[in-house]
XYZ file of C-alpha atoms in Angstrom:
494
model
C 21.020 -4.017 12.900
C 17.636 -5.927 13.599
C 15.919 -3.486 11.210
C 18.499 -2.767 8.410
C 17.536 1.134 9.028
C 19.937 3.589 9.678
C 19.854 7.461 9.614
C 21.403 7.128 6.104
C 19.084 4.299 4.832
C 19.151 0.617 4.406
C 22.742 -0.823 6.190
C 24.626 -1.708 3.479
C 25.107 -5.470 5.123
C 21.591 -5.697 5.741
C 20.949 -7.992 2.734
C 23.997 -10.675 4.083
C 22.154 -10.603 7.204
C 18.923 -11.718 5.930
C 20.737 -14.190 3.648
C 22.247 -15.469 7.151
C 19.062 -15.119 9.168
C 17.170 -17.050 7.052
C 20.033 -19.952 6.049
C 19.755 -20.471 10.228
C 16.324 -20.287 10.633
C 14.973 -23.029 8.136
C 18.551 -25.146 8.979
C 18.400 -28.088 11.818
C 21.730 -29.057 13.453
C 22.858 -30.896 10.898
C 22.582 -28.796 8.260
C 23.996 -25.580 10.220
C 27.324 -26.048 9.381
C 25.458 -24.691 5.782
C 25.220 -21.386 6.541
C 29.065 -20.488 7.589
C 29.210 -18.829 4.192
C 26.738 -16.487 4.644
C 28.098 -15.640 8.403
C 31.514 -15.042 6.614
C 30.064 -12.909 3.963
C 28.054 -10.752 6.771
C 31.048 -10.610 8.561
C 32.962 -9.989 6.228
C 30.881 -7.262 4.966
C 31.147 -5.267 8.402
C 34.996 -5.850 9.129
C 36.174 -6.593 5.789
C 38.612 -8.758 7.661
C 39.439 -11.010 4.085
C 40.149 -7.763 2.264
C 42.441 -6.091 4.787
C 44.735 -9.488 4.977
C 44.635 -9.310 0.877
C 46.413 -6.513 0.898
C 48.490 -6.937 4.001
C 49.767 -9.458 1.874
C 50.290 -7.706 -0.953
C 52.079 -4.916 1.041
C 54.236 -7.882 2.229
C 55.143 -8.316 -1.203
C 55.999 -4.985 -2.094
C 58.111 -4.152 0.552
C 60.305 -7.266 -0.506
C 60.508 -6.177 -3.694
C 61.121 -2.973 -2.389
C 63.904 -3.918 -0.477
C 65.662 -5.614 -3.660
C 64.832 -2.800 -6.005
C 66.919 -0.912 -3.151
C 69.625 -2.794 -2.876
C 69.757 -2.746 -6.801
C 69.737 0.958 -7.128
C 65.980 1.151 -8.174
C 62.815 2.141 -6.024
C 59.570 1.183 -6.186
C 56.540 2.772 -3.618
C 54.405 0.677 -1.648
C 50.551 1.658 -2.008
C 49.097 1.841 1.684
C 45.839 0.190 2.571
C 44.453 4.203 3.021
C 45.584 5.417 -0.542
C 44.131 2.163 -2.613
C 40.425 2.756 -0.574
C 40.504 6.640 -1.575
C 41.749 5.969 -4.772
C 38.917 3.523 -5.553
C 36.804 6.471 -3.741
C 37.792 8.946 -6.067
C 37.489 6.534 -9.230
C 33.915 5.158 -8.429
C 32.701 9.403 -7.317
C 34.431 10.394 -10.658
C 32.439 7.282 -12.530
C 29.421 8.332 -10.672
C 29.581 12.207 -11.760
C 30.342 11.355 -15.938
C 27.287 8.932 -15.957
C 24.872 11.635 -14.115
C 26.212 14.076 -16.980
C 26.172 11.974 -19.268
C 22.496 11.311 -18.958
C 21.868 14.999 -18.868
C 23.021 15.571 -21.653
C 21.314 12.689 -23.542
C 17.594 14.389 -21.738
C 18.628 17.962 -23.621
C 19.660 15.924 -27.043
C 16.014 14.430 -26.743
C 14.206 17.421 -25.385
C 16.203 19.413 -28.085
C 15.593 17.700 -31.181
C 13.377 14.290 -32.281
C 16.395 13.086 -34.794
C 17.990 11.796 -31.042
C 14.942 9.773 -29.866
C 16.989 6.618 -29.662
C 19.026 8.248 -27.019
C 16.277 7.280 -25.006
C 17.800 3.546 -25.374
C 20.416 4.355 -23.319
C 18.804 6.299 -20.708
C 16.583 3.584 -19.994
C 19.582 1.157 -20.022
C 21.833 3.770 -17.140
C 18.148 3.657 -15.501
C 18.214 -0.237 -14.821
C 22.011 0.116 -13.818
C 23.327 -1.174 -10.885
C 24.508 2.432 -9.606
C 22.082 3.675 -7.611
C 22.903 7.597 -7.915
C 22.874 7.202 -11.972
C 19.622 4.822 -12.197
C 17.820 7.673 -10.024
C 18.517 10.700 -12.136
C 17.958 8.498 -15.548
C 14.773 7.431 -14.193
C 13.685 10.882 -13.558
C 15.168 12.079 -16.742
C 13.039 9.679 -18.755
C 9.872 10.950 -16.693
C 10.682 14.483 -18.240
C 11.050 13.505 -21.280
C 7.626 11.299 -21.336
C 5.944 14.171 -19.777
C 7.016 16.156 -23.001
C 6.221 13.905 -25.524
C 2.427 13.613 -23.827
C 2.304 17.482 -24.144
C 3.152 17.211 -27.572
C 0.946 14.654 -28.702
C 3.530 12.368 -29.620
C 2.500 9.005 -27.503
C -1.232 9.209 -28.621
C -2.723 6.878 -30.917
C -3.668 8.395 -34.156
C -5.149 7.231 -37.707
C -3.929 9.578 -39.891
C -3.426 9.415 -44.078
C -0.395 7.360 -45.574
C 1.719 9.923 -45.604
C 1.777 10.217 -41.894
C 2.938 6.240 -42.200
C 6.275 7.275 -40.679
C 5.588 9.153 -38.043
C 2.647 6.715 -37.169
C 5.578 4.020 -36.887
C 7.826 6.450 -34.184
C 4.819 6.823 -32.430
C 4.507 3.372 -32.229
C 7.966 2.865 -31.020
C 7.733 5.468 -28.490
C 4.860 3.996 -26.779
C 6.868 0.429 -26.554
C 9.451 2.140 -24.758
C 7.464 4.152 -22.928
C 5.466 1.131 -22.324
C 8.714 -0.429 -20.983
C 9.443 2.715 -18.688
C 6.171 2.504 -16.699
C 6.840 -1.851 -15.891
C 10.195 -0.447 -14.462
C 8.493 2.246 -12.567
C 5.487 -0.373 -11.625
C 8.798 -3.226 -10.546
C 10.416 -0.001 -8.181
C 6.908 -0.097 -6.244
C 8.052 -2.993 -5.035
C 11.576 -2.257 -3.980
C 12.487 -3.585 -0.231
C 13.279 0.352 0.044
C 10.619 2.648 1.090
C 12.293 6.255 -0.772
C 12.171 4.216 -3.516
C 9.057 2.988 -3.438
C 7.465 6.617 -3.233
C 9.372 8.077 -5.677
C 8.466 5.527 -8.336
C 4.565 6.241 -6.993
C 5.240 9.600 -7.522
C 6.530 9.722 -11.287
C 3.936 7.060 -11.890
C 1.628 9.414 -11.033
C 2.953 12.567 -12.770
C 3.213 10.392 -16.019
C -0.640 9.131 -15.654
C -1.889 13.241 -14.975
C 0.241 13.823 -18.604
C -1.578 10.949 -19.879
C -5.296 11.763 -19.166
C -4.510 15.583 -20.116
C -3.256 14.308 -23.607
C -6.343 12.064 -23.858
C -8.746 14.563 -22.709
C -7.307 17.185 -25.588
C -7.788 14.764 -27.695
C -11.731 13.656 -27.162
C -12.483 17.334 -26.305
C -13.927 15.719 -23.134
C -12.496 13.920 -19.337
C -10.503 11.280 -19.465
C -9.570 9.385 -16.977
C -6.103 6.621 -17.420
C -7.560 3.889 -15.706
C -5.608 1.232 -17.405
C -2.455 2.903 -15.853
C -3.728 3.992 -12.773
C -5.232 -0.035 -11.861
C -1.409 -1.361 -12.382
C -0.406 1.060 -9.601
C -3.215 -0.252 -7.229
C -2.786 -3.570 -8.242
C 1.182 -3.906 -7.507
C 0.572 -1.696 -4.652
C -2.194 -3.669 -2.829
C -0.486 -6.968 -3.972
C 2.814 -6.460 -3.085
C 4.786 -7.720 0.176
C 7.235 -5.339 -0.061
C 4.622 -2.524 0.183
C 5.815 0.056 3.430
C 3.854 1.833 5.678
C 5.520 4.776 3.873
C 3.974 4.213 0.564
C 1.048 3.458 2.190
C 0.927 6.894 3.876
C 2.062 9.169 1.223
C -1.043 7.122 -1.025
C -3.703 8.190 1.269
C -2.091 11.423 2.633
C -1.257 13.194 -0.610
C -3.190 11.560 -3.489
C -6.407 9.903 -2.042
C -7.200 11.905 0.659
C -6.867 14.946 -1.588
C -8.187 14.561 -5.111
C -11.449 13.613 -5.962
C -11.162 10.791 -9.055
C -7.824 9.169 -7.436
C -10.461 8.141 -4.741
C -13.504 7.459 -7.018
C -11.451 5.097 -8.991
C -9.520 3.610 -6.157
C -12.707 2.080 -4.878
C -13.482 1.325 -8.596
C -10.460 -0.552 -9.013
C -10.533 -2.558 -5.212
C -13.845 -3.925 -6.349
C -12.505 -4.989 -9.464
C -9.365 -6.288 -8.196
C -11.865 -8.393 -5.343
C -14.070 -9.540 -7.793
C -13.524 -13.490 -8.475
C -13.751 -12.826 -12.329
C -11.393 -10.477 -12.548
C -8.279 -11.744 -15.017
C -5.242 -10.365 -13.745
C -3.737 -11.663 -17.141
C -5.927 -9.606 -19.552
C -3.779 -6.919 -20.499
C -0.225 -8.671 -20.136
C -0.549 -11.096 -23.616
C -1.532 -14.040 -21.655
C -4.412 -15.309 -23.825
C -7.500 -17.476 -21.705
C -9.010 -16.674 -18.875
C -7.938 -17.137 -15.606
C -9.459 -17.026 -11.986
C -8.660 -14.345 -9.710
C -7.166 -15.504 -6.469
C -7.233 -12.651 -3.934
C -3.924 -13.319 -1.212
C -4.035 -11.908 2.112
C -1.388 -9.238 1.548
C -4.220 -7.703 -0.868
C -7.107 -7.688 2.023
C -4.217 -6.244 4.459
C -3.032 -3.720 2.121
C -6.814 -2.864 0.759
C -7.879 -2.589 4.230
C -5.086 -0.519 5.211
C -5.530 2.040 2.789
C -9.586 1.943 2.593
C -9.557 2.543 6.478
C -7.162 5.733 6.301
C -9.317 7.404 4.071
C -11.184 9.979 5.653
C -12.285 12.521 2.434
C -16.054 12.047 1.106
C -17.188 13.575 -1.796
C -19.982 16.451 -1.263
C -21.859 18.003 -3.921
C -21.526 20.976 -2.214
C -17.706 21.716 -2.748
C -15.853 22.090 -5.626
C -14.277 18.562 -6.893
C -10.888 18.627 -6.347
C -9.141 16.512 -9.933
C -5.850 14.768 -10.224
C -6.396 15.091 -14.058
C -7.359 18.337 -15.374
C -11.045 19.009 -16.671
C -10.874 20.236 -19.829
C -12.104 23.640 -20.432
C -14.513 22.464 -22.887
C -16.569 19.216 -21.699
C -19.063 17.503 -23.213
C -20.523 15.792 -20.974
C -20.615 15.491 -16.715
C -18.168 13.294 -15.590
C -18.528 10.708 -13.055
C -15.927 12.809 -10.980
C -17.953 15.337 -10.157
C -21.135 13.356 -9.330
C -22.130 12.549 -5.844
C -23.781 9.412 -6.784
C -20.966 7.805 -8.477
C -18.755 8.076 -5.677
C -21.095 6.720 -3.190
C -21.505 4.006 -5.420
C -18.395 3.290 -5.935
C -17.670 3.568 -2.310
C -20.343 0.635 -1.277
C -19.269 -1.507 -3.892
C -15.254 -1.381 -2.740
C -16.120 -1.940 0.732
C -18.870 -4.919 0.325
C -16.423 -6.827 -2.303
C -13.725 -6.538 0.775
C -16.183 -7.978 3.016
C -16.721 -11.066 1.039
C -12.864 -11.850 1.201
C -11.694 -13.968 3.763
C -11.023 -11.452 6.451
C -8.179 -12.308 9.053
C -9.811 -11.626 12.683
C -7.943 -8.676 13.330
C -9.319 -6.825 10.090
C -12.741 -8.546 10.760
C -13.061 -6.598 14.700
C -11.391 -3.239 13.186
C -14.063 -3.051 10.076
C -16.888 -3.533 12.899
C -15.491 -1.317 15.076
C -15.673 1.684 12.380
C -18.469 -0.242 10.774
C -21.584 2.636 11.951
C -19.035 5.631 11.891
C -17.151 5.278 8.951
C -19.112 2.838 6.748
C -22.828 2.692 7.212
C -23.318 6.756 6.921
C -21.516 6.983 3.209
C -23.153 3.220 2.055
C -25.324 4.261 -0.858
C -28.217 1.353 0.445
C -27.183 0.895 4.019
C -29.359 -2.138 4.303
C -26.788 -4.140 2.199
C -24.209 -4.444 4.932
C -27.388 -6.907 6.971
C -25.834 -10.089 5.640
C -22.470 -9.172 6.781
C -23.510 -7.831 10.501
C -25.964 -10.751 10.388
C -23.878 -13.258 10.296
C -21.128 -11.172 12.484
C -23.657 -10.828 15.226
C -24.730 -15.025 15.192
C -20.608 -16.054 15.652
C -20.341 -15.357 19.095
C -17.939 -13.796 21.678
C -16.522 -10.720 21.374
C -17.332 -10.146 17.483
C -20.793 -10.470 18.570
C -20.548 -7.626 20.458
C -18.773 -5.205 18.223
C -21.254 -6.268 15.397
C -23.977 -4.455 17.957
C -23.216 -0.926 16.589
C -23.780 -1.356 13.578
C -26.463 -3.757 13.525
C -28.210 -1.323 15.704
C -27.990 1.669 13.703
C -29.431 -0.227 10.730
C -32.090 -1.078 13.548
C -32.761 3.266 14.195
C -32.021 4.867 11.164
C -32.870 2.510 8.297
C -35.796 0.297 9.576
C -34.113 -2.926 9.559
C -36.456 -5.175 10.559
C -33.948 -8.235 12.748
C -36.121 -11.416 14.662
C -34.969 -12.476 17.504
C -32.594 -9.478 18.605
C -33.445 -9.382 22.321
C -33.097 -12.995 22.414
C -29.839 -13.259 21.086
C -28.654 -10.178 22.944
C -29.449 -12.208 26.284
C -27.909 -14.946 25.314
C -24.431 -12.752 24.829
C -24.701 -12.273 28.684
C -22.663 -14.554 30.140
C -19.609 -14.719 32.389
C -17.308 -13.905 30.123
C -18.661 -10.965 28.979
C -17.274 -9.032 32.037
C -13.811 -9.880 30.839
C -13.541 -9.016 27.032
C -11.728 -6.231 25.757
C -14.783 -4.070 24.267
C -16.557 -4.757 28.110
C -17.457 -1.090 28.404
C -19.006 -0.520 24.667
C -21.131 -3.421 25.315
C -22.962 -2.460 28.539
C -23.869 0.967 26.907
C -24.776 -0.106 24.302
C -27.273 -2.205 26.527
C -28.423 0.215 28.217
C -29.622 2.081 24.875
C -31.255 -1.028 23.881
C -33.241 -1.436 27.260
C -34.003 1.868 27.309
C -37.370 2.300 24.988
C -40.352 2.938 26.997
C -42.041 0.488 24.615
C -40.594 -2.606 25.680
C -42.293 -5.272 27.592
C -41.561 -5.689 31.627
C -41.133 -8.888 31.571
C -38.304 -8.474 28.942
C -36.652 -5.353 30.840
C -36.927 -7.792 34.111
C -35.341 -11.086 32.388
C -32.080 -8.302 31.662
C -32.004 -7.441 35.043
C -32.689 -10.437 36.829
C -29.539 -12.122 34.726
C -27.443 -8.705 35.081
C -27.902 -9.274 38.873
C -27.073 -12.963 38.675
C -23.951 -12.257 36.843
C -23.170 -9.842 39.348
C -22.698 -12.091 42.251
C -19.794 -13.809 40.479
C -18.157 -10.988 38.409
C -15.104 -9.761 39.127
C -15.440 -5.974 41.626
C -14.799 -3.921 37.924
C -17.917 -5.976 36.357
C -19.895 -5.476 39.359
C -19.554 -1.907 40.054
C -20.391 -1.976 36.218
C -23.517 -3.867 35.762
C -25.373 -3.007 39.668
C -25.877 0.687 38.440
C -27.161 -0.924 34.870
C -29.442 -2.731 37.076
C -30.372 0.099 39.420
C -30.874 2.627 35.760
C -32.755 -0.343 34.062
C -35.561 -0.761 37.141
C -35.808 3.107 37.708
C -36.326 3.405 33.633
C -39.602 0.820 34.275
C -40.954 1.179 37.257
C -43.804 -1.824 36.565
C -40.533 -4.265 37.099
C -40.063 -3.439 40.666
């Protein structure tokens, strides 16, 4: 019950007990007497204790009248408690079944014939309906019928002659309602329920691969839907109700397998990080506003960006969410190596300058000289960060040693003061931080060039062996065989 999650789904008293939870929670003492109402509606919920003495009552009643219809030569049946629950059973299934028909048959009307495009109205009203089973199929039903009207041409924008003044005016109409479609698929993304959730991500997407075909036709060239696709990633990576299952099924079947999803995923984090970006633009809010970037969009970003584990090469086919037209003018960004690494470096370093929570700032160094630095399209650009990572202190310190070190090797970064700042991170502490073991290999790499001074390989040891005498037995079986590599590495120490 702590979860809400069943084998069938969300508990259907799940939302009483949150109502509950919370009411008890944020109450003191005094004000817990508050809350009874929402214990008796959980409760009540799970026993239905109210309803059952409702109609014990009731079947009270009838069994007195009953009784005097009897003795009066009349008769009258008492409904059981059983036969009013199936019968309400029966009458909600039966409900259920005429709506889901009922919208079929409005999706073969439209499908059929354009004289029934307003039956579209009511499809999308059935779709915002309060019965689940009936909002599903209407919701797919409209993504059908979208996915149509895109093959046909019928949602594009065109400037034709006056004649064509009508059907430029159901055009028009048919992108405000299909306008009003995708902001109900973009509010299902974020649904407390995770099925939901996907499946709105899903037609989303299917609708937005209709889209850029339709476009693409049209300028005899690649399009790509941006506008629609940065609503999904911006409700996505905003979003507190975003799952872990959305999450997944993002990476797992979309970014991790087609080429411009991913390209303009990173397009769109940088945009969405960047402090003049006006989340208000494009929604009829006029002036400018400043971007504030919450934490749920670093978690989210971060979440995502880290899962990803597909790079572009120019030596494989690109792999396209949106169709390349057969006929293209000119090379897309899609299929360019360049752009992608680009657009990769500019997602992560406009994620770095967010205010990173320590848990995301230890997992980016961590990955930071596997993951990051190889794919940065100028590696040297990540200095400031790792910089300014190694100078803090502790334990992020030593994580930020991989990858300031491979900017050291393999890209001629030129750091003062390393050696000194390295011996300064040797202290007592370091025998008992979590990353203890990275750290004194990582030392033993740096202390290993044959170009180094003695006296510097001998101010290592010399500490090493002072630390020793105080570690704890792990640290000192740890750092004496450092000690006994670093003086048999330069034998002018000894």
């Amino acid at each position: 019950m702590a979860s809400g999650i069943g084998y069938r789904g969300t508990n259907r008293c799940f939302p009483f007990w949150e109502d509950f939870q919370q009411c008890y929670f944020s109450s003191t003492e005094k004000t817990r007497a508050d809350c009874v109402p929402a214990r008796d509606d959980y409760l009540e919920c799970l026993h239905h204790f109210k309803e059952i003495a409702r109609v014990r009552a009731i079947q009270t009643v009838e069994r007195n009248n009953y009784a005097k219809n009897k003795a009066n030569g009349t008769d009258h049946k008492i409904i059981s408690l059983d036969e009013m629950s199936l019968k309400r059973k029966h009458a909600s299934a039966k409900d259920d079944k005429s709506t889901v028909e009922r919208v079929h048959k409005l999706e073969a009307n439209v499908l059929n014939s354009h004289q029934n495009l307003n039956d579209i109205v009511e499809i999308y009203t059935i779709a915002q309906s309060t019965n689940a089973e009936a909002a599903f199929t209407a919701v797919n039903s409209l993504g059908r019928i979208y996915s149509a009207m895109w093959t046909k041409g019928l949602l594009k924008r065109t400037k034709g002659p006056q004649q064509d003044a009508a059907a430029a005016k159901v055009s028009e109409w048919l992108r405000d309602n299909y306008r009003q479609y995708t902001d109900l698929l973009r509010s299902m993304l974020g649904h407390r329920e995770a099925p939901i959730q996907v499946t709105s991500l899903r037609l989303y997407l299917q609708m937005m691969d209709k889209e850029g075909q339709a476009l693409g036709r049209a300028a005899n060239n690649y399009v790509f839907p941006n506008d629609s696709y940065l609503e999904i990633i911006e409700t996505v990576l905003n979003s507190d109700a975003t799952s872990e299952h959305l999450v997944r099924t993002l990476v797992d079947s979309y970014l991790n397998s087609y080429d411009d999803l991913r390209l303009y995923f990173y397009r769109n984090v940088a945009k969405l990080a960047s402090p003049d970006y006006d989340p208000f633009k494009n929604r009829g809010n006029k002036g400018a506003r400043k971007n504030t970037v919450s934490d749920t969009f670093v978690r989210h970003a971060f979440a995502v960006m880290n899962q990803i584990r597909t790079v572009f090469s120019a030596d494989s086919d690109a792999s396209l969410w949106i169709a390349m037209p057969k006929t293209c003018g000119n090379e897309p960004d899609v299929v360019r190596a360049a752009a992608h690494t680009r657009a990769f470096s500019e997602a992560w370093l406009a994620l770095m300058r967010l205010p990173l929570t320590a848990d995301i700032y230890k997992q980016i160094l961590l990955t930071m000289h596997k993951r990051i630095v190889p794919y940065m399209a100028d590696a040297k650009s990540l200095m400031d960060f790792l910089s300014s990572s190694y100078e803090i202190g502790g334990s992020v310190s030593l994580l930020a040693l991989n990858g300031l070190f491979t900017l050291m090797t393999e890209h001629n970064l030129n750091y003062p003061n390393f050696y000194e700042k390295l011996y300064a991170l040797l202290d007592r502490n370091v025998f008992h931080v979590k990353y203890r073991a990275r750290f004194f290999r990582l030392l033993e790499t740096f202390l290993g060039s044959s170009h180094l001074p003695a006296y510097l390989v001998a101010a290592f040891a010399k500490r090493l062996a002072r630390l020793a005498l105080f570690a704890p037995p792990a640290g000192a079986v740890t750092a004496i065989p450092l000690i006994y590599n670093l003086l048999k590495a330069h034998p002018s120490c000894m």
